[in-house]
């Protein structure tokens, strides 16, 4: 299967600080990437996506950066809030399938 | 997401039993997916369907089968459940126009004893 990994399984940040969650992928054929957020007891929820012809995309308080040279993408959350506490997954698209990373658990400290 | 409904939410069964997990959606999407989630392994695709007549195997289809009864319904069956199928199962939908953005149900927690 495809390898989509995350550098850290857990991340703790102080409320108000910025969070950066990293993801490495292995297949250079991947042309589309998505970040999902999964809160406890719920299914994953779409946050932001980026296509391989872009290197940056911004949403509300979130930014995704894509570095195709080193096959790395990151999710930046500005002014992290308690409601941001969740597990974050990156997913890469190859053909008709998506391959998900193992997730990073973000804990926001009040 | 209430637009994607999975039943049951929790199920305990015994080894060798047949079990069906059901998924229905009101989003009008043509694409539907079944994933399993295990601790430390993330989400893995079991089967997917792009329309009622289309069924495709994912990464880990062995031991599972699916049925797309209608555009809005996609069920997952374990013909003879085994303990290593204990996991959290998610159904998801997407629309061909938005390609990858998938909308997930709340999940079914399955335990096989």
Tab-separated table of C-alpha atoms in Angstrom:
chain	number	residue	atom	x	y	z
A	1	UNK	CA	0.000	0.000	0.000
A	2	UNK	CA	0.938	3.642	-0.177
A	3	UNK	CA	2.891	5.208	2.586
A	4	UNK	CA	1.523	8.417	3.994
A	5	UNK	CA	3.180	9.210	7.250
A	6	UNK	CA	3.099	11.883	9.887
A	7	UNK	CA	6.184	13.097	11.684
A	8	UNK	CA	4.643	13.217	15.158
A	9	UNK	CA	1.757	11.211	16.529
A	10	UNK	CA	0.910	13.845	19.178
A	11	UNK	CA	1.204	17.591	19.425
A	12	UNK	CA	0.368	19.897	22.319
A	13	UNK	CA	0.083	23.638	21.868
A	14	UNK	CA	-0.932	26.551	24.035
A	15	UNK	CA	-4.224	28.200	23.206
A	16	UNK	CA	-3.587	31.133	20.906
A	17	UNK	CA	-0.362	29.750	19.489
A	18	UNK	CA	0.016	28.523	15.942
A	19	UNK	CA	0.044	24.773	15.235
A	20	UNK	CA	1.947	23.003	12.498
A	21	UNK	CA	1.135	19.419	11.597
A	22	UNK	CA	3.369	17.673	9.096
A	23	UNK	CA	2.828	14.871	6.641
A	24	UNK	CA	5.191	13.004	4.333
A	25	UNK	CA	4.061	11.039	1.318
A	26	UNK	CA	5.957	8.613	-0.846
A	27	UNK	CA	4.294	8.523	-4.268
A	28	UNK	CA	5.324	11.249	-6.703
A	29	UNK	CA	2.221	10.430	-8.776
A	30	UNK	CA	-0.031	11.844	-6.054
A	31	UNK	CA	-1.848	14.819	-7.551
A	32	UNK	CA	-4.228	15.904	-4.858
A	33	UNK	CA	-4.087	16.105	-1.080
A	34	UNK	CA	-6.651	16.662	1.634
A	35	UNK	CA	-6.490	17.382	5.330
A	36	UNK	CA	-9.210	16.001	7.575
A	37	UNK	CA	-10.039	16.640	11.214
A	38	UNK	CA	-11.526	13.912	13.375
A	39	UNK	CA	-13.038	14.746	16.716
A	40	UNK	CA	-13.628	12.081	19.308
A	41	UNK	CA	-16.585	9.880	18.431
A	42	UNK	CA	-17.074	11.408	15.009
A	43	UNK	CA	-16.088	10.730	11.441
A	44	UNK	CA	-13.349	12.703	9.686
A	45	UNK	CA	-14.328	16.140	8.485
A	46	UNK	CA	-12.814	17.944	5.490
A	47	UNK	CA	-10.636	20.929	6.349
A	48	UNK	CA	-8.735	21.967	3.250
A	49	UNK	CA	-7.348	20.522	0.046
A	50	UNK	CA	-4.538	21.309	-2.362
A	51	UNK	CA	-3.677	20.165	-5.856
A	52	UNK	CA	-0.177	19.268	-6.913
A	53	UNK	CA	0.097	22.300	-9.190
A	54	UNK	CA	-0.065	24.551	-6.131
A	55	UNK	CA	2.355	24.994	-3.244
A	56	UNK	CA	0.117	26.881	-0.850
A	57	UNK	CA	-3.555	27.270	-0.120
A	58	UNK	CA	-5.251	29.231	2.596
A	59	UNK	CA	-8.571	28.812	4.305
A	60	UNK	CA	-10.083	30.269	7.401
A	61	UNK	CA	-7.288	30.090	10.025
A	62	UNK	CA	-5.706	27.196	8.150
A	63	UNK	CA	-2.980	27.034	5.538
A	64	UNK	CA	-1.685	24.008	3.701
A	65	UNK	CA	1.800	24.003	2.229
A	66	UNK	CA	2.959	21.461	-0.313
A	67	UNK	CA	6.602	20.772	-1.116
A	68	UNK	CA	6.678	18.287	-3.962
A	69	UNK	CA	10.469	18.199	-4.057
A	70	UNK	CA	10.655	16.487	-0.688
A	71	UNK	CA	7.135	15.026	-0.805
A	72	UNK	CA	5.968	16.882	2.244
A	73	UNK	CA	2.898	18.813	3.196
A	74	UNK	CA	1.935	20.668	6.308
A	75	UNK	CA	-1.168	22.059	7.907
A	76	UNK	CA	-0.841	25.294	9.788
A	77	UNK	CA	-3.562	26.386	12.182
A	78	UNK	CA	-3.416	29.998	13.293
A	79	UNK	CA	-4.408	31.077	16.801
A	80	UNK	CA	-5.221	27.541	17.905
A	81	UNK	CA	-8.403	27.213	19.914
A	82	UNK	CA	-9.668	24.485	22.277
A	83	UNK	CA	-12.115	23.405	19.585
A	84	UNK	CA	-9.160	22.534	17.374
A	85	UNK	CA	-8.282	19.610	19.638
A	86	UNK	CA	-8.694	16.545	17.439
A	87	UNK	CA	-6.807	14.048	15.300
A	88	UNK	CA	-5.665	15.429	11.958
A	89	UNK	CA	-5.128	13.249	8.905
A	90	UNK	CA	-3.559	13.948	5.575
A	91	UNK	CA	-4.736	11.947	2.596
A	92	UNK	CA	-3.191	11.624	-0.851
A	93	UNK	CA	-5.041	10.822	-4.040
A	94	UNK	CA	-3.659	8.290	-6.459
A	95	UNK	CA	-5.999	7.299	-9.257
A	96	UNK	CA	-9.443	6.632	-7.799
A	97	UNK	CA	-8.267	6.005	-4.271
A	98	UNK	CA	-7.228	8.032	-1.284
A	99	UNK	CA	-4.543	6.885	1.106
A	100	UNK	CA	-4.687	8.245	4.624
A	101	UNK	CA	-1.910	8.919	7.077
A	102	UNK	CA	-2.001	7.561	10.595
A	103	UNK	CA	-2.982	10.886	12.134
A	104	UNK	CA	-1.602	13.446	14.568
A	105	UNK	CA	-3.452	14.077	17.796
A	106	UNK	CA	-3.535	17.795	18.579
A	107	UNK	CA	-4.197	18.877	22.144
A	108	UNK	CA	-4.792	22.534	22.897
A	109	UNK	CA	-3.788	23.620	26.394
A	110	UNK	CA	-5.989	26.405	27.788
B	1	UNK	CA	-22.375	14.271	9.459
B	2	UNK	CA	-26.092	13.590	9.691
B	3	UNK	CA	-26.295	13.460	5.889
B	4	UNK	CA	-24.416	10.162	6.004
B	5	UNK	CA	-26.032	7.700	8.381
B	6	UNK	CA	-24.479	4.461	9.508
B	7	UNK	CA	-26.286	1.678	11.308
B	8	UNK	CA	-25.682	0.184	13.754
B	9	UNK	CA	-23.377	2.536	15.681
B	10	UNK	CA	-22.045	-0.285	17.802
B	11	UNK	CA	-22.110	-4.021	17.312
B	12	UNK	CA	-20.673	-6.967	19.140
B	13	UNK	CA	-20.690	-10.285	17.345
B	14	UNK	CA	-19.069	-13.689	17.549
B	15	UNK	CA	-16.490	-15.295	15.313
B	16	UNK	CA	-18.076	-16.922	12.285
B	17	UNK	CA	-21.236	-14.828	12.273
B	18	UNK	CA	-22.405	-12.937	9.235
B	19	UNK	CA	-22.870	-9.266	9.805
B	20	UNK	CA	-24.000	-6.347	7.690
B	21	UNK	CA	-23.218	-2.702	8.225
B	22	UNK	CA	-25.451	-0.230	6.484
B	23	UNK	CA	-24.923	3.231	5.137
B	24	UNK	CA	-27.387	5.675	3.676
B	25	UNK	CA	-26.891	9.217	2.474
B	26	UNK	CA	-29.104	12.154	1.645
B	27	UNK	CA	-26.417	14.229	-0.060
B	28	UNK	CA	-27.294	13.004	-3.537
B	29	UNK	CA	-23.702	11.924	-4.126
B	30	UNK	CA	-22.904	9.228	-6.622
B	31	UNK	CA	-19.740	7.941	-4.985
B	32	UNK	CA	-19.667	5.897	-1.781
B	33	UNK	CA	-16.860	4.288	0.195
B	34	UNK	CA	-16.225	1.943	3.090
B	35	UNK	CA	-13.141	2.371	5.286
B	36	UNK	CA	-11.895	0.733	8.422
B	37	UNK	CA	-9.905	2.535	11.075
B	38	UNK	CA	-7.505	0.807	13.408
B	39	UNK	CA	-5.353	2.470	16.070
B	40	UNK	CA	-2.028	3.493	14.592
B	41	UNK	CA	-3.025	2.550	11.047
B	42	UNK	CA	-5.286	5.356	9.994
B	43	UNK	CA	-8.111	4.824	7.542
B	44	UNK	CA	-7.877	2.067	4.963
B	45	UNK	CA	-10.182	1.688	2.007
B	46	UNK	CA	-12.182	-1.540	1.801
B	47	UNK	CA	-14.489	-0.980	-1.170
B	48	UNK	CA	-15.784	1.911	-3.214
B	49	UNK	CA	-18.559	2.487	-5.701
B	50	UNK	CA	-18.920	5.279	-8.224
B	51	UNK	CA	-22.491	4.460	-9.126
B	52	UNK	CA	-25.074	1.740	-8.607
B	53	UNK	CA	-23.512	-0.607	-11.158
B	54	UNK	CA	-19.937	0.042	-10.154
B	55	UNK	CA	-18.104	-1.794	-7.345
B	56	UNK	CA	-14.344	-1.679	-6.800
B	57	UNK	CA	-11.990	-3.277	-4.339
B	58	UNK	CA	-9.843	-1.119	-2.161
B	59	UNK	CA	-6.659	-1.860	-0.246
B	60	UNK	CA	-8.115	-4.435	2.116
B	61	UNK	CA	-11.178	-6.088	0.557
B	62	UNK	CA	-10.448	-9.677	1.612
B	63	UNK	CA	-13.102	-10.962	4.003
B	64	UNK	CA	-15.593	-8.262	3.019
B	65	UNK	CA	-18.265	-7.790	0.395
B	66	UNK	CA	-20.489	-4.852	-0.490
B	67	UNK	CA	-23.788	-4.119	-2.122
B	68	UNK	CA	-24.906	-0.853	-3.680
B	69	UNK	CA	-28.662	-1.238	-3.443
B	70	UNK	CA	-29.422	2.276	-4.636
B	71	UNK	CA	-27.584	5.500	-5.187
B	72	UNK	CA	-28.193	6.377	-1.551
B	73	UNK	CA	-27.400	3.003	0.028
B	74	UNK	CA	-24.165	1.089	0.324
B	75	UNK	CA	-23.833	-1.855	2.689
B	76	UNK	CA	-20.773	-3.726	3.885
B	77	UNK	CA	-20.927	-7.409	4.798
B	78	UNK	CA	-18.608	-9.646	6.732
B	79	UNK	CA	-19.581	-13.133	5.615
B	80	UNK	CA	-17.813	-14.882	8.472
B	81	UNK	CA	-16.507	-12.427	11.017
B	82	UNK	CA	-13.111	-12.948	12.620
B	83	UNK	CA	-11.535	-11.139	15.597
B	84	UNK	CA	-9.050	-9.144	13.512
B	85	UNK	CA	-12.010	-7.450	11.841
B	86	UNK	CA	-12.638	-5.680	15.119
B	87	UNK	CA	-12.347	-2.026	14.146
B	88	UNK	CA	-14.136	1.244	13.576
B	89	UNK	CA	-15.846	1.302	10.193
B	90	UNK	CA	-16.686	4.445	8.276
B	91	UNK	CA	-18.854	5.052	5.277
B	92	UNK	CA	-18.160	8.110	3.146
B	93	UNK	CA	-19.630	9.788	0.100
B	94	UNK	CA	-18.341	12.190	-2.508
B	95	UNK	CA	-19.546	13.898	-5.605
B	96	UNK	CA	-17.730	13.469	-8.896
B	97	UNK	CA	-17.551	17.217	-9.300
B	98	UNK	CA	-15.609	17.784	-6.092
B	99	UNK	CA	-13.438	14.732	-6.587
B	100	UNK	CA	-11.806	14.061	-3.297
B	101	UNK	CA	-13.832	15.782	-0.643
B	102	UNK	CA	-15.465	12.942	1.206
B	103	UNK	CA	-18.224	13.245	3.767
B	104	UNK	CA	-18.063	10.663	6.497
B	105	UNK	CA	-20.653	9.056	8.678
B	106	UNK	CA	-20.197	8.829	12.437
B	107	UNK	CA	-18.820	5.310	12.240
B	108	UNK	CA	-19.745	1.815	13.392
B	109	UNK	CA	-17.707	0.287	16.163
B	110	UNK	CA	-17.539	-3.462	15.563
B	111	UNK	CA	-16.186	-5.999	18.004
B	112	UNK	CA	-15.741	-9.627	16.968
B	113	UNK	CA	-15.302	-11.953	19.908
